[in-house]
Steps between C-alpha positions, in 0.01 A plus 500: 500500500181293560681196638754702704285532811537224755329692780132590468555834674764603247270396216212709635721801567645494149178432309231675706492831307461319168237265642302797634515669158385180333221461755393861446477447129304178548252630756474863400575651839787494751297370795376187325850456358652498848239248615569279200877509550465430871268205443728341243820562698343347811436182305846507342674556834372177646605310186818692418737201493278325243449814293871583501629150425237359265381791289836638388355852477324605821415846366313354204325258737390787726378707202299208369356443847403867516326482163315184603402646839375818333287307253363280781417805713338670202284194432394479865419868539318555173203306633221710641474523877147586601446667835180558691572862599711766339776646717425840656811675376744436225866472602742759372722351233797713396522571129736287294761731344483301176120501483480749216809392308377370161759222480420367848126513430551313174733248667235426765252401228724221368435140604730385785737294284544775242558752776759273660684457169504876437620581850773238494618603154486877510503584870737232628697466174489119479559305180233281343673189634509642854134600482404156371685340793350741753143442382538132412399544136676459167688780327238490226231573757705791632535639146130463420387647834739795454377556145135495608573728795689752287219505244243555775708776660546673165125495441425635846768767498466625142181708555654661809809598300292649216287703741797640692679606179191673363411688820850631572469384863785300644 
């Protein structure tokens, strides 16, 4: 399937829902996910002939570009921005429906590469080889990042499971 798309429009139409899901899992909210997908697809659209002919798997190339763009954006925005005056009002931000889901909260705490591996493996259903290609790492790195991520998620989710079983709340 990845190499079947000759036209960029067909590629976007077929892969957009999956890319938005991947972006949501990377960024933690649907709005940043849409921005991330749009930014990456804009770049890919202007270079589509190269991406399609040279990479062999445009979907993996786009996923890797999304992961790289997310990490770059995260590095840029984590710096402090000092302002002289505080704004008068705070804008209304709608609540994220996954904000209080324990798994999503735990997933957000993972480092970007571990989060990307977990999303690609368990949310997108990719194999270790496909994930390694998409992220530009070895299969061993994929395995170790997945192992570390699963261990971290187990540690973060275990207390929540114990508390919910003991309280009878669900």
